Amino acid sequence: MTDAEKTKQLRKEVVPFAKSQTKTSILQIINTILPLLAIWGAGYYLLQFSPWFTVACSILASGFVVRTFIIFHDCTHGSFFKSKKANNIVGNITGILTSFPYEKWKREHTIHHATSSNLDKRGIGDIDMLTVDEYLQKSKLGRLGYRLYRNPLVMFGLGPLFMVLVLNRVNRKDAKKKERFNTYFTNAVLLIICAALIWATGWQTFLLVHGLTLFIAGALGIWLFYIQHTYEDSYFEFETDWDYVKAAVEGSSYYKLPKILQWITGNIGFHHVHHLSPRVPNYNLEAAHESIPPLQKATTITLKTSVESIRYKLYDPKNKKFVSFKEVEKKIRLKNNKSVQA
């Protein structure tokens, strides 16, 4: 079979899994959103006994926010329900619970899927990444800015705050009227909810419950997104050589997590399956992976090996792999030494 035939066959094999089951979707709403609301309520109630009880509730709630986001994510792909209207309603509700405007994220994430691993089409719906040559062409100030951006303390510390307070609150310049209105609507609802909770409980309590929950969930979400596309031999190509299926299966990892974390993250660790066919609902991703042998060849990352990916900062198109700042700086020094000796 040619590559084109293999591609067609692989996408055909995934089709049976790209079907939502209404009962399963409703059950997932029940076992995700109801516990989230209950845990938040417990966090407010238990504060009278000890702030540590509330902190524990916020940490637990953050896991359910991540799982709620996966439902939101499926709705943006139209894969959670057969009905477009049902996807839109649940998507907007879960978007408010997780602080994401539905229409804005839906469009940007669609672009991400259409351009993932394409070096000529970066910048929308993904984590900023430079190639080695692009980094070397920047000024010292430009390099410093990029190094700060890719610093774990900034990306996973300040990143969640910037995402929730800034990125999710404003539209891109090219956003259409429907998307702008949806963002304004989401912001207004969130403002009312936050104001009511602060009025009823005080801003300190609000930050300890909702603020801490969204911060932790945001950090976890950025980490998941980062690890799913950032590993040493990840697939990246320029437009002329870019291939959608290779970008999905070779440019998206299989993040093998313990069952409890797999449940909390809504099976999004099977990210290669999701990128191959976004219409597969989260609860069918594992079955697709287990049933289709070629998908099992995707790069597998574990909790232990995923930590190594923190050091990957730049992509080297020539050697087709991620490298660290340390490796690049070493090459620069060697090159400079050879120039001096010459």
mmCIF file of N, CA, C and O in Angstrom, residues 22-37 64 67-68 71-72 75 80-81 86-87 89-91 93-94 97 263 282-283:
data_model
loop_
_atom_site.group_PDB
_atom_site.id
_atom_site.type_symbol
_atom_site.label_atom_id
_atom_site.label_comp_id
_atom_site.label_asym_id
_atom_site.label_seq_id
_atom_site.Cartn_x
_atom_site.Cartn_y
_atom_site.Cartn_z
ATOM 1 N N THR A 22 -25.603 9.073 23.652
ATOM 2 C CA THR A 22 -26.268 10.056 24.505
ATOM 3 C C THR A 22 -26.244 9.650 25.976
ATOM 4 O O THR A 22 -25.960 10.477 26.855
ATOM 5 N N LYS A 23 -26.519 8.371 26.270
ATOM 6 C CA LYS A 23 -26.541 7.915 27.667
ATOM 7 C C LYS A 23 -25.174 8.065 28.312
ATOM 8 O O LYS A 23 -25.062 8.493 29.469
ATOM 9 N N THR A 24 -24.138 7.718 27.570
ATOM 10 C CA THR A 24 -22.777 7.828 28.106
ATOM 11 C C THR A 24 -22.409 9.285 28.357
ATOM 12 O O THR A 24 -21.796 9.625 29.375
ATOM 13 N N SER A 25 -22.802 10.156 27.434
ATOM 14 C CA SER A 25 -22.517 11.584 27.582
ATOM 15 C C SER A 25 -23.233 12.162 28.802
ATOM 16 O O SER A 25 -22.653 12.921 29.581
ATOM 17 N N ILE A 26 -24.506 11.801 28.977
ATOM 18 C CA ILE A 26 -25.270 12.299 30.124
ATOM 19 C C ILE A 26 -24.681 11.771 31.432
ATOM 20 O O ILE A 26 -24.562 12.516 32.421
ATOM 21 N N LEU A 27 -24.281 10.503 31.433
ATOM 22 C CA LEU A 27 -23.653 9.928 32.621
ATOM 23 C C LEU A 27 -22.365 10.675 32.954
ATOM 24 O O LEU A 27 -22.063 10.930 34.138
ATOM 25 N N GLN A 28 -21.612 11.048 31.938
ATOM 26 C CA GLN A 28 -20.361 11.773 32.169
ATOM 27 C C GLN A 28 -20.623 13.161 32.749
ATOM 28 O O GLN A 28 -19.868 13.634 33.606
ATOM 29 N N ILE A 29 -21.700 13.790 32.321
ATOM 30 C CA ILE A 29 -22.081 15.085 32.897
ATOM 31 C C ILE A 29 -22.418 14.909 34.378
ATOM 32 O O ILE A 29 -21.990 15.691 35.231
ATOM 33 N N ILE A 30 -23.173 13.853 34.681
ATOM 34 C CA ILE A 30 -23.591 13.591 36.063
ATOM 35 C C ILE A 30 -22.398 13.295 36.969
ATOM 36 O O ILE A 30 -22.309 13.811 38.095
ATOM 37 N N ASN A 31 -21.462 12.457 36.479
ATOM 38 C CA ASN A 31 -20.347 12.080 37.361
ATOM 39 C C ASN A 31 -19.188 13.066 37.318
ATOM 40 O O ASN A 31 -18.139 12.832 37.935
ATOM 41 N N THR A 32 -19.373 14.172 36.593
ATOM 42 C CA THR A 32 -18.315 15.186 36.528
ATOM 43 C C THR A 32 -18.770 16.526 37.102
ATOM 44 O O THR A 32 -18.158 17.046 38.038
ATOM 45 N N ILE A 33 -19.841 17.071 36.554
ATOM 46 C CA ILE A 33 -20.265 18.417 36.952
ATOM 47 C C ILE A 33 -20.914 18.437 38.327
ATOM 48 O O ILE A 33 -20.650 19.339 39.138
ATOM 49 N N LEU A 34 -21.748 17.435 38.627
ATOM 50 C CA LEU A 34 -22.384 17.405 39.955
ATOM 51 C C LEU A 34 -21.355 17.281 41.075
ATOM 52 O O LEU A 34 -21.429 18.015 42.072
ATOM 53 N N PRO A 35 -20.365 16.379 40.958
ATOM 54 C CA PRO A 35 -19.321 16.322 41.999
ATOM 55 C C PRO A 35 -18.532 17.626 42.099
ATOM 56 O O PRO A 35 -18.177 18.056 43.187
ATOM 57 N N LEU A 36 -18.270 18.272 40.943
ATOM 58 C CA LEU A 36 -17.536 19.536 40.961
ATOM 59 C C LEU A 36 -18.279 20.585 41.786
ATOM 60 O O LEU A 36 -17.684 21.240 42.656
ATOM 61 N N LEU A 37 -19.571 20.725 41.532
ATOM 62 C CA LEU A 37 -20.373 21.707 42.274
ATOM 63 C C LEU A 37 -20.447 21.357 43.758
ATOM 64 O O LEU A 37 -20.380 22.243 44.623
ATOM 65 N N PHE A 64 -11.667 17.880 38.722
ATOM 66 C CA PHE A 64 -12.980 17.818 38.083
ATOM 67 C C PHE A 64 -13.178 18.968 37.092
ATOM 68 O O PHE A 64 -13.963 18.837 36.139
ATOM 69 N N ARG A 67 -11.649 17.632 33.979
ATOM 70 C CA ARG A 67 -12.576 16.688 33.355
ATOM 71 C C ARG A 67 -13.763 17.424 32.718
ATOM 72 O O ARG A 67 -14.238 17.041 31.644
ATOM 73 N N THR A 68 -14.234 18.477 33.360
ATOM 74 C CA THR A 68 -15.315 19.292 32.796
ATOM 75 C C THR A 68 -14.846 19.959 31.499
ATOM 76 O O THR A 68 -15.603 20.069 30.530
ATOM 77 N N ILE A 71 -15.213 17.732 28.529
ATOM 78 C CA ILE A 71 -16.583 17.741 27.997
ATOM 79 C C ILE A 71 -16.770 18.971 27.108
ATOM 80 O O ILE A 71 -17.305 18.892 25.999
ATOM 81 N N PHE A 72 -16.327 20.121 27.611
ATOM 82 C CA PHE A 72 -16.369 21.371 26.841
ATOM 83 C C PHE A 72 -15.626 21.190 25.510
ATOM 84 O O PHE A 72 -16.126 21.561 24.439
ATOM 85 N N CYS A 75 -17.523 19.147 23.050
ATOM 86 C CA CYS A 75 -18.643 19.922 22.499
ATOM 87 C C CYS A 75 -18.168 20.850 21.384
ATOM 88 O O CYS A 75 -18.872 21.041 20.379
ATOM 89 N N PHE A 80 -19.641 15.387 21.393
ATOM 90 C CA PHE A 80 -20.181 14.918 22.677
ATOM 91 C C PHE A 80 -21.632 14.454 22.542
ATOM 92 O O PHE A 80 -22.047 13.490 23.164
ATOM 93 N N PHE A 81 -22.388 15.163 21.732
ATOM 94 C CA PHE A 81 -23.776 14.787 21.425
ATOM 95 C C PHE A 81 -23.967 14.748 19.913
ATOM 96 O O PHE A 81 -23.216 15.388 19.171
ATOM 97 N N ALA A 86 -27.463 20.598 21.368
ATOM 98 C CA ALA A 86 -27.052 20.056 22.672
ATOM 99 C C ALA A 86 -25.578 20.341 22.926
ATOM 100 O O ALA A 86 -25.191 20.713 24.044
ATOM 101 N N ASN A 87 -24.746 20.179 21.904
ATOM 102 C CA ASN A 87 -23.314 20.475 22.039
ATOM 103 C C ASN A 87 -23.099 21.939 22.388
ATOM 104 O O ASN A 87 -22.269 22.275 23.247
ATOM 105 N N ILE A 89 -25.246 24.068 23.855
ATOM 106 C CA ILE A 89 -25.753 24.393 25.196
ATOM 107 C C ILE A 89 -24.785 23.898 26.270
ATOM 108 O O ILE A 89 -24.372 24.658 27.153
ATOM 109 N N VAL A 90 -24.437 22.614 26.196
ATOM 110 C CA VAL A 90 -23.522 22.041 27.201
ATOM 111 C C VAL A 90 -22.145 22.684 27.076
ATOM 112 O O VAL A 90 -21.469 22.923 28.087
ATOM 113 N N GLY A 91 -21.725 22.989 25.847
ATOM 114 C CA GLY A 91 -20.427 23.626 25.645
ATOM 115 C C GLY A 91 -20.354 24.989 26.308
ATOM 116 O O GLY A 91 -19.347 25.342 26.922
ATOM 117 N N ILE A 93 -22.223 26.032 28.882
ATOM 118 C CA ILE A 93 -22.301 25.855 30.340
ATOM 119 C C ILE A 93 -20.953 25.418 30.902
ATOM 120 O O ILE A 93 -20.463 25.979 31.892
ATOM 121 N N THR A 94 -20.345 24.409 30.278
ATOM 122 C CA THR A 94 -19.045 23.936 30.748
ATOM 123 C C THR A 94 -17.962 24.982 30.495
ATOM 124 O O THR A 94 -16.971 25.050 31.237
ATOM 125 N N LEU A 97 -18.163 27.245 33.454
ATOM 126 C CA LEU A 97 -17.608 26.576 34.631
ATOM 127 C C LEU A 97 -16.078 26.542 34.614
ATOM 128 O O LEU A 97 -15.437 26.544 35.666
ATOM 129 N N TRP A 263 -8.929 8.887 33.987
ATOM 130 C CA TRP A 263 -10.351 9.232 34.150
ATOM 131 C C TRP A 263 -10.516 10.734 34.352
ATOM 132 O O TRP A 263 -11.367 11.367 33.713
ATOM 133 N N ASN A 282 -14.481 11.594 23.869
ATOM 134 C CA ASN A 282 -13.394 11.214 24.779
ATOM 135 C C ASN A 282 -13.534 9.794 25.314
ATOM 136 O O ASN A 282 -12.538 9.102 25.535
ATOM 137 N N TYR A 283 -14.773 9.322 25.492
ATOM 138 C CA TYR A 283 -14.963 7.992 26.072
ATOM 139 C C TYR A 283 -14.764 6.859 25.059
ATOM 140 O O TYR A 283 -14.835 5.683 25.427
#
